[in-house]
Structures are given as structure tokens and as C-alpha cells.
PDB file of C-alpha atoms in Angstrom:
ATOM      1  CA  MET A   8     -21.395 -43.239   8.988  1.00 39.00           C
ATOM      2  CA  ALA A   9     -20.274 -42.417   5.458  1.00 44.00           C
ATOM      3  CA  ASP A  10     -16.718 -43.312   4.538  1.00 47.00           C
ATOM      4  CA  VAL A  11     -14.454 -40.285   4.279  1.00 44.00           C
ATOM      5  CA  ASN A  12     -13.532 -41.401   0.783  1.00 49.00           C
ATOM      6  CA  ASP A  13     -17.165 -40.941  -0.289  1.00 47.00           C
ATOM      7  CA  SER A  14     -17.110 -37.202   0.412  1.00 45.00           C
ATOM      8  CA  PRO A  15     -17.099 -34.846  -2.579  1.00 46.00           C
ATOM      9  CA  SER A  16     -13.717 -33.711  -3.859  1.00 49.00           C
ATOM     10  CA  THR A  17     -12.733 -30.239  -2.740  1.00 62.00           C
ATOM     11  CA  SER A  18      -9.789 -29.908  -5.114  1.00 87.00           C
ATOM     12  CA  ARG A  19      -9.738 -26.669  -7.064  1.00 93.00           C
ATOM     13  CA  THR A  20      -8.238 -26.137 -10.486  1.00 96.00           C
ATOM     14  CA  PRO A  21      -5.235 -23.802 -10.589  1.00 97.00           C
ATOM     15  CA  VAL A  22      -5.604 -20.888 -13.008  1.00 98.00           C
ATOM     16  CA  GLU A  23      -3.039 -18.215 -13.807  1.00 98.00           C
ATOM     17  CA  MET A  24      -3.742 -14.802 -15.306  1.00 98.00           C
ATOM     18  CA  TRP A  25      -1.076 -12.461 -16.661  1.00 98.00           C
ATOM     19  CA  PHE A  26      -1.943  -8.766 -16.622  1.00 98.00           C
ATOM     20  CA  ASP A  27      -0.524  -5.303 -17.129  1.00 98.00           C
ATOM     21  CA  PRO A  28      -2.182  -2.803 -14.747  1.00 97.00           C
ATOM     22  CA  MET A  29      -2.205  -0.239 -17.573  1.00 96.00           C
ATOM     23  CA  CYS A  30      -4.465  -2.356 -19.803  1.00 96.00           C
ATOM     24  CA  PRO A  31      -8.208  -1.603 -19.453  1.00 96.00           C
ATOM     25  CA  TRP A  32      -9.176  -4.869 -21.131  1.00 96.00           C
ATOM     26  CA  ALA A  33      -7.072  -6.892 -18.708  1.00 97.00           C
ATOM     27  CA  TRP A  34      -8.809  -5.008 -15.903  1.00 98.00           C
ATOM     28  CA  MET A  35     -12.201  -6.066 -17.274  1.00 97.00           C
ATOM     29  CA  THR A  36     -11.042  -9.666 -17.591  1.00 98.00           C
ATOM     30  CA  SER A  37      -9.653  -9.682 -14.059  1.00 98.00           C
ATOM     31  CA  ARG A  38     -12.966  -8.474 -12.610  1.00 98.00           C
ATOM     32  CA  TRP A  39     -14.747 -11.245 -14.509  1.00 98.00           C
ATOM     33  CA  LEU A  40     -12.234 -13.878 -13.352  1.00 98.00           C
ATOM     34  CA  MET A  41     -12.719 -12.778  -9.748  1.00 98.00           C
ATOM     35  CA  GLU A  42     -16.428 -13.459 -10.193  1.00 98.00           C
ATOM     36  CA  VAL A  43     -15.729 -16.847 -11.761  1.00 98.00           C
ATOM     37  CA  GLU A  44     -13.554 -17.781  -8.765  1.00 98.00           C
ATOM     38  CA  THR A  45     -16.659 -17.559  -6.554  1.00 97.00           C
ATOM     39  CA  LEU A  46     -18.729 -19.724  -8.917  1.00 97.00           C
ATOM     40  CA  ARG A  47     -16.371 -22.420 -10.153  1.00 98.00           C
ATOM     41  CA  GLU A  48     -13.781 -24.537  -8.356  1.00 97.00           C
ATOM     42  CA  ILE A  49     -10.745 -22.520  -9.417  1.00 98.00           C
ATOM     43  CA  ASP A  50      -7.890 -20.769  -7.620  1.00 97.00           C
ATOM     44  CA  VAL A  51      -6.344 -17.888  -9.508  1.00 98.00           C
ATOM     45  CA  THR A  52      -2.690 -16.867  -9.386  1.00 98.00           C
ATOM     46  CA  TRP A  53      -1.937 -13.364 -10.660  1.00 98.00           C
ATOM     47  CA  SER A  54       1.212 -12.690 -12.682  1.00 98.00           C
ATOM     48  CA  VAL A  55       2.678  -9.716 -14.503  1.00 98.00           C
ATOM     49  CA  MET A  56       3.206  -9.270 -18.200  1.00 97.00           C
ATOM     50  CA  SER A  57       4.072  -5.969 -19.795  1.00 96.00           C
ATOM     51  CA  LEU A  58       2.825  -3.893 -22.706  1.00 93.00           C
ATOM     52  CA  ALA A  59       6.119  -2.004 -22.465  1.00 93.00           C
ATOM     53  CA  VAL A  60       8.071  -5.227 -22.970  1.00 94.00           C
ATOM     54  CA  LEU A  61       5.700  -6.338 -25.728  1.00 91.00           C
ATOM     55  CA  ASN A  62       6.309  -3.103 -27.639  1.00 89.00           C
ATOM     56  CA  GLU A  63       9.871  -2.195 -26.681  1.00 88.00           C
ATOM     57  CA  HIS A  64      11.401  -3.102 -30.057  1.00 85.00           C
ATOM     58  CA  ARG A  65       8.615  -1.769 -32.252  1.00 83.00           C
ATOM     59  CA  HIS A  66       9.420   1.268 -34.364  1.00 83.00           C
ATOM     60  CA  ASP A  67       5.986   1.783 -35.920  1.00 87.00           C
ATOM     61  CA  LEU A  68       4.240   3.240 -32.856  1.00 84.00           C
ATOM     62  CA  ASP A  69       2.928   6.777 -33.015  1.00 89.00           C
ATOM     63  CA  ALA A  70       4.422   9.292 -30.613  1.00 90.00           C
ATOM     64  CA  ALA A  71       1.491   9.295 -28.197  1.00 89.00           C
ATOM     65  CA  TYR A  72       1.426   5.507 -27.846  1.00 83.00           C
ATOM     66  CA  ARG A  73       5.217   5.334 -27.522  1.00 89.00           C
ATOM     67  CA  ALA A  74       5.014   7.849 -24.668  1.00 89.00           C
ATOM     68  CA  ARG A  75       2.333   5.695 -23.052  1.00 88.00           C
ATOM     69  CA  MET A  76       4.555   2.630 -23.357  1.00 90.00           C
ATOM     70  CA  ASP A  77       7.429   4.525 -21.751  1.00 90.00           C
ATOM     71  CA  GLU A  78       5.139   5.234 -18.786  1.00 93.00           C
ATOM     72  CA  ALA A  79       3.964   1.621 -18.674  1.00 94.00           C
ATOM     73  CA  TRP A  80       7.290   0.393 -17.265  1.00 97.00           C
ATOM     74  CA  GLY A  81       6.663   1.988 -13.882  1.00 97.00           C
ATOM     75  CA  PRO A  82       3.681   0.077 -12.463  1.00 98.00           C
ATOM     76  CA  VAL A  83       4.885  -3.380 -13.537  1.00 98.00           C
ATOM     77  CA  ARG A  84       8.400  -2.742 -12.255  1.00 98.00           C
ATOM     78  CA  VAL A  85       6.998  -1.819  -8.857  1.00 98.00           C
ATOM     79  CA  ILE A  86       4.767  -4.909  -8.720  1.00 98.00           C
ATOM     80  CA  ILE A  87       7.734  -7.142  -9.549  1.00 98.00           C
ATOM     81  CA  ALA A  88       9.890  -5.372  -6.948  1.00 98.00           C
ATOM     82  CA  ALA A  89       7.160  -5.676  -4.317  1.00 98.00           C
ATOM     83  CA  ALA A  90       6.681  -9.387  -5.016  1.00 98.00           C
ATOM     84  CA  GLU A  91      10.401 -10.102  -4.772  1.00 97.00           C
ATOM     85  CA  ALA A  92      10.665  -8.262  -1.448  1.00 97.00           C
ATOM     86  CA  HIS A  93       7.355  -9.231   0.160  1.00 98.00           C
ATOM     87  CA  GLY A  94       6.075 -12.338  -1.608  1.00 97.00           C
ATOM     88  CA  ASP A  95       3.588 -13.110  -4.357  1.00 97.00           C
ATOM     89  CA  SER A  96       0.627 -12.463  -2.058  1.00 97.00           C
ATOM     90  CA  VAL A  97       1.063  -8.706  -2.577  1.00 98.00           C
ATOM     91  CA  VAL A  98       0.622  -8.890  -6.363  1.00 98.00           C
ATOM     92  CA  LYS A  99      -3.165  -8.971  -6.525  1.00 98.00           C
ATOM     93  CA  PRO A 100      -3.833  -6.296  -3.846  1.00 98.00           C
ATOM     94  CA  LEU A 101      -1.319  -4.001  -5.518  1.00 98.00           C
ATOM     95  CA  TYR A 102      -2.887  -4.644  -8.925  1.00 98.00           C
ATOM     96  CA  ASP A 103      -6.333  -3.854  -7.510  1.00 98.00           C
ATOM     97  CA  ALA A 104      -5.084  -0.625  -5.964  1.00 98.00           C
ATOM     98  CA  MET A 105      -3.330   0.513  -9.124  1.00 98.00           C
ATOM     99  CA  GLY A 106      -6.125  -0.545 -11.447  1.00 98.00           C
ATOM    100  CA  THR A 107      -8.756   1.265  -9.402  1.00 98.00           C
ATOM    101  CA  ARG A 108      -6.803   4.489  -9.737  1.00 98.00           C
ATOM    102  CA  ILE A 109      -5.875   4.078 -13.399  1.00 97.00           C
ATOM    103  CA  HIS A 110      -9.183   2.817 -14.764  1.00 97.00           C
ATOM    104  CA  LEU A 111     -11.885   3.963 -12.364  1.00 97.00           C
ATOM    105  CA  ARG A 112     -10.444   7.223 -11.074  1.00 97.00           C
ATOM    106  CA  ARG A 113      -8.746   8.030 -14.412  1.00 96.00           C
ATOM    107  CA  MET A 114      -5.520   9.116 -12.751  1.00 97.00           C
ATOM    108  CA  ASN A 115      -2.792   9.918 -15.274  1.00 93.00           C
ATOM    109  CA  ASP A 116       0.095  10.626 -12.910  1.00 96.00           C
ATOM    110  CA  PHE A 117       1.501   7.139 -12.545  1.00 97.00           C
ATOM    111  CA  ASP A 118       4.024   8.121  -9.914  1.00 97.00           C
ATOM    112  CA  GLN A 119       1.071   9.221  -7.798  1.00 98.00           C
ATOM    113  CA  VAL A 120      -0.804   6.026  -8.641  1.00 98.00           C
ATOM    114  CA  ILE A 121       2.170   4.007  -7.424  1.00 98.00           C
ATOM    115  CA  ARG A 122       2.674   6.021  -4.235  1.00 98.00           C
ATOM    116  CA  GLU A 123      -0.993   5.845  -3.243  1.00 98.00           C
ATOM    117  CA  SER A 124      -1.259   2.154  -4.118  1.00 98.00           C
ATOM    118  CA  LEU A 125       1.769   1.209  -2.030  1.00 98.00           C
ATOM    119  CA  GLU A 126       0.321   3.129   0.897  1.00 98.00           C
ATOM    120  CA  GLU A 127      -3.090   1.475   0.517  1.00 98.00           C
ATOM    121  CA  VAL A 128      -1.612  -2.014   0.475  1.00 98.00           C
ATOM    122  CA  GLY A 129       0.743  -1.251   3.362  1.00 98.00           C
ATOM    123  CA  LEU A 130       3.977  -1.624   1.431  1.00 98.00           C
ATOM    124  CA  PRO A 131       7.078   0.539   1.900  1.00 98.00           C
ATOM    125  CA  ALA A 132       6.990   3.854   0.062  1.00 98.00           C
ATOM    126  CA  ALA A 133      10.608   3.271  -0.962  1.00 98.00           C
ATOM    127  CA  LEU A 134       9.414   0.735  -3.551  1.00 98.00           C
ATOM    128  CA  ALA A 135       8.147   3.635  -5.667  1.00 98.00           C
ATOM    129  CA  LYS A 136      11.692   4.448  -6.767  1.00 97.00           C
ATOM    130  CA  ASP A 137      11.892   1.116  -8.599  1.00 98.00           C
ATOM    131  CA  ALA A 138       9.462   2.491 -11.204  1.00 97.00           C
ATOM    132  CA  HIS A 139      12.316   4.435 -12.768  1.00 96.00           C
ATOM    133  CA  HIS A 140      15.128   1.891 -12.578  1.00 94.00           C
ATOM    134  CA  LYS A 141      15.928  -1.267 -14.534  1.00 95.00           C
ATOM    135  CA  LYS A 142      16.954  -3.329 -11.519  1.00 95.00           C
ATOM    136  CA  PHE A 143      13.957  -5.652 -11.803  1.00 95.00           C
ATOM    137  CA  ASP A 144      13.584  -5.651 -15.592  1.00 97.00           C
ATOM    138  CA  ALA A 145      15.142  -9.108 -15.952  1.00 97.00           C
ATOM    139  CA  ALA A 146      12.525 -10.567 -13.611  1.00 97.00           C
ATOM    140  CA  LEU A 147       9.813  -8.634 -15.433  1.00 97.00           C
ATOM    141  CA  HIS A 148      10.975 -10.043 -18.769  1.00 97.00           C
ATOM    142  CA  ARG A 149      10.959 -13.572 -17.329  1.00 97.00           C
ATOM    143  CA  SER A 150       7.385 -13.244 -16.068  1.00 97.00           C
ATOM    144  CA  HIS A 151       6.267 -11.722 -19.370  1.00 97.00           C
ATOM    145  CA  LYS A 152       8.050 -14.384 -21.430  1.00 96.00           C
ATOM    146  CA  ARG A 153       6.541 -17.203 -19.360  1.00 97.00           C
ATOM    147  CA  GLY A 154       3.050 -15.976 -20.209  1.00 97.00           C
ATOM    148  CA  ILE A 155       3.582 -14.954 -23.830  1.00 96.00           C
ATOM    149  CA  SER A 156       5.384 -18.205 -24.634  1.00 96.00           C
ATOM    150  CA  LEU A 157       2.120 -20.044 -23.995  1.00 95.00           C
ATOM    151  CA  VAL A 158       0.130 -18.123 -26.596  1.00 94.00           C
ATOM    152  CA  GLY A 159       2.523 -16.538 -29.116  1.00 91.00           C
ATOM    153  CA  THR A 160       3.765 -13.033 -29.754  1.00 83.00           C
ATOM    154  CA  ASP A 161       0.823 -11.790 -31.855  1.00 84.00           C
ATOM    155  CA  VAL A 162      -1.380 -11.212 -28.794  1.00 88.00           C
ATOM    156  CA  GLY A 163      -1.282  -8.939 -25.763  1.00 89.00           C
ATOM    157  CA  THR A 164      -2.706  -8.817 -22.277  1.00 94.00           C
ATOM    158  CA  PRO A 165      -4.484 -10.586 -20.629  1.00 97.00           C
ATOM    159  CA  ILE A 166      -3.367 -14.218 -20.864  1.00 98.00           C
ATOM    160  CA  ILE A 167      -5.057 -17.026 -18.945  1.00 98.00           C
ATOM    161  CA  ALA A 168      -3.677 -20.547 -18.427  1.00 98.00           C
ATOM    162  CA  VAL A 169      -5.755 -23.480 -17.168  1.00 97.00           C
ATOM    163  CA  ASP A 170      -5.561 -27.259 -17.439  1.00 93.00           C
ATOM    164  CA  GLY A 171      -2.465 -27.235 -19.613  1.00 92.00           C
ATOM    165  CA  VAL A 172      -3.766 -24.738 -22.182  1.00 95.00           C
ATOM    166  CA  ALA A 173      -3.590 -20.960 -22.430  1.00 96.00           C
ATOM    167  CA  PHE A 174      -5.363 -18.240 -24.360  1.00 96.00           C
ATOM    168  CA  PHE A 175      -5.466 -14.491 -24.842  1.00 96.00           C
ATOM    169  CA  GLY A 176      -8.553 -12.796 -23.432  1.00 95.00           C
ATOM    170  CA  PRO A 177     -11.437 -12.968 -23.181  1.00 96.00           C
ATOM    171  CA  VAL A 178     -11.937  -9.356 -24.242  1.00 95.00           C
ATOM    172  CA  VAL A 179     -15.367  -8.510 -22.878  1.00 95.00           C
ATOM    173  CA  THR A 180     -17.317  -5.501 -21.638  1.00 95.00           C
ATOM    174  CA  PRO A 181     -18.888  -5.073 -19.214  1.00 95.00           C
ATOM    175  CA  ALA A 182     -17.478  -7.838 -17.015  1.00 96.00           C
ATOM    176  CA  PRO A 183     -20.173 -10.536 -16.784  1.00 96.00           C
ATOM    177  CA  LYS A 184     -21.662 -11.356 -13.401  1.00 97.00           C
ATOM    178  CA  GLY A 185     -23.311 -14.419 -11.907  1.00 97.00           C
ATOM    179  CA  GLU A 186     -24.245 -17.291 -14.170  1.00 97.00           C
ATOM    180  CA  ALA A 187     -23.255 -15.299 -17.267  1.00 98.00           C
ATOM    181  CA  ALA A 188     -19.699 -15.124 -15.915  1.00 98.00           C
ATOM    182  CA  ALA A 189     -19.676 -18.845 -15.199  1.00 98.00           C
ATOM    183  CA  ARG A 190     -21.005 -19.755 -18.646  1.00 98.00           C
ATOM    184  CA  LEU A 191     -18.361 -17.615 -20.318  1.00 98.00           C
ATOM    185  CA  TRP A 192     -15.680 -19.391 -18.296  1.00 98.00           C
ATOM    186  CA  ASP A 193     -17.031 -22.816 -19.254  1.00 98.00           C
ATOM    187  CA  GLY A 194     -17.041 -21.797 -22.906  1.00 97.00           C
ATOM    188  CA  CYS A 195     -13.502 -20.398 -22.806  1.00 97.00           C
ATOM    189  CA  VAL A 196     -12.159 -23.567 -21.215  1.00 96.00           C
ATOM    190  CA  LEU A 197     -14.030 -25.693 -23.756  1.00 96.00           C
ATOM    191  CA  VAL A 198     -12.732 -23.936 -26.860  1.00 95.00           C
ATOM    192  CA  ALA A 199      -9.212 -23.459 -25.467  1.00 94.00           C
ATOM    193  CA  GLY A 200      -8.995 -27.171 -24.749  1.00 94.00           C
ATOM    194  CA  THR A 201     -10.095 -28.149 -28.253  1.00 94.00           C
ATOM    195  CA  PRO A 202      -7.071 -29.401 -30.257  1.00 92.00           C
ATOM    196  CA  GLY A 203      -6.375 -27.150 -33.218  1.00 92.00           C
ATOM    197  CA  PHE A 204      -8.610 -24.318 -32.025  1.00 91.00           C
ATOM    198  CA  TYR A 205      -7.000 -20.894 -32.452  1.00 90.00           C
ATOM    199  CA  GLU A 206      -9.340 -17.982 -32.788  1.00 88.00           C
ATOM    200  CA  LEU A 207     -12.777 -16.433 -32.401  1.00 87.00           C
ATOM    201  CA  LYS A 208     -13.015 -12.704 -32.989  1.00 86.00           C
ATOM    202  CA  ARG A 209     -15.274  -9.848 -33.985  1.00 88.00           C
ATOM    203  CA  SER A 210     -14.764  -6.100 -34.197  1.00 89.00           C
ATOM    204  CA  ARG A 211     -15.174  -4.206 -30.929  1.00 86.00           C
ATOM    205  CA  THR A 212     -17.976  -1.672 -30.984  1.00 89.00           C
ATOM    206  CA  GLU A 213     -17.684  -0.542 -27.338  1.00 89.00           C
ATOM    207  CA  GLY A 214     -14.897   0.508 -25.044  1.00 91.00           C
ATOM    208  CA  PRO A 215     -14.441  -0.832 -21.516  1.00 92.00           C
ATOM    209  CA  ILE A 216     -17.495  -0.322 -19.304  1.00 90.00           C
ATOM    210  CA  PHE A 217     -16.172  -0.190 -15.766  1.00 88.00           C
ATOM    211  CA  SER A 218     -19.437   0.211 -13.856  1.00 76.00           C
TER     212      SER A 218
END
């Protein structure tokens, strides 16, 4: 009989992704990371950052984008409120519910997005009121700061942390599947873990492809 110590290790690497449910590129990255979780030995924790927080002190935004940022407070406030009341396990299901409505169904009424998402996940409807109050903004800022402090303030969402390093992105469309998803993960971890490595970038020629 083989010694128990000879059996393969089943330890999985912890990974954390910070997202804002409003961001279509974070949505693409999250779908890719979900695929990677089935192909590589990783366990993903999902955390909130905020485009509203990232842009709250900027005065150079055009009126349309400023209005969008004002709306962006609602979903992340509700996710933070839900996590504080019901535990971190509700974060990912609530993100999935909101993201499906925002990005796939193209819903623009974020109060409706929040109401329907809370109902889908089985959370109290009363949490919807937290979208319009600052009660949980301190916790939101802490979560945002914890992510952004790993990569610097000149990036946005998403942020991924793994094995003691963190990076913005990847920004990719459509979300890779199968071995392509796994190879992209291996490459991201490789370059992120290279001392002194900071950036790879090229101009985007396509928007998010959600199909």
C-alpha cells in the first residue's frame, strides 16, 4: 500500500480578484478566471473595488461619464452591505446576478438591477436602500484601497493578486475558454512574477464580446 505522504498534493493556490460590477472588462476577466479555476489548481476570492471611488476626486470627467460614476456607487454599496450582513459567500452570486443584467441584458436602471439581483440570490430586498446611502462607504473604500494599493493608482478594474504579486487585467475579449484560458493564466502569472516587470499593452480594437 502506498504511503499517504506519497499522494499528490491537493493544495490550491489562493487568488483574489477585485471587480466593479459596472465594468464590462472586469466582467470579461471574471468569466475567464472562472474558466481558469476549473483548469488550474486555484481558488478565487472575489472582492469589490469601485470606479466611483477611483474617480471621485477627478474634475476632468465629461458630464456623461460623471453621471455614470454617480450611478456606480449603488451596486458596490449593496454588495458591501450584503457581505457585511450575510458573509463573503454572497459576493460572487450577487456579482453574477448584477453583471448578467448590466452587461448581457443591457439594463440601465440600476435600482432595478439591484432589486432583481437581490431577489435572485435570495437576499433581503431591504438591502437595496443601501445603494443610496453612505453607511458602507468606509468599508467600500477599505476594500478598494486594499486592491489598488497592490498595483498603483494609474490603473482601474479588474485587479488580480496571486502568489504575492498583483496586476491589472488582463483586458481580453472574448473571454478565452479551455486550454487558451489556461495558457493565458500561466502567462499572466509568469510575467507578473518577473521582478521589474510592469507593462504590456496595445490599443484595443474591439469592445467586450459577451457571447
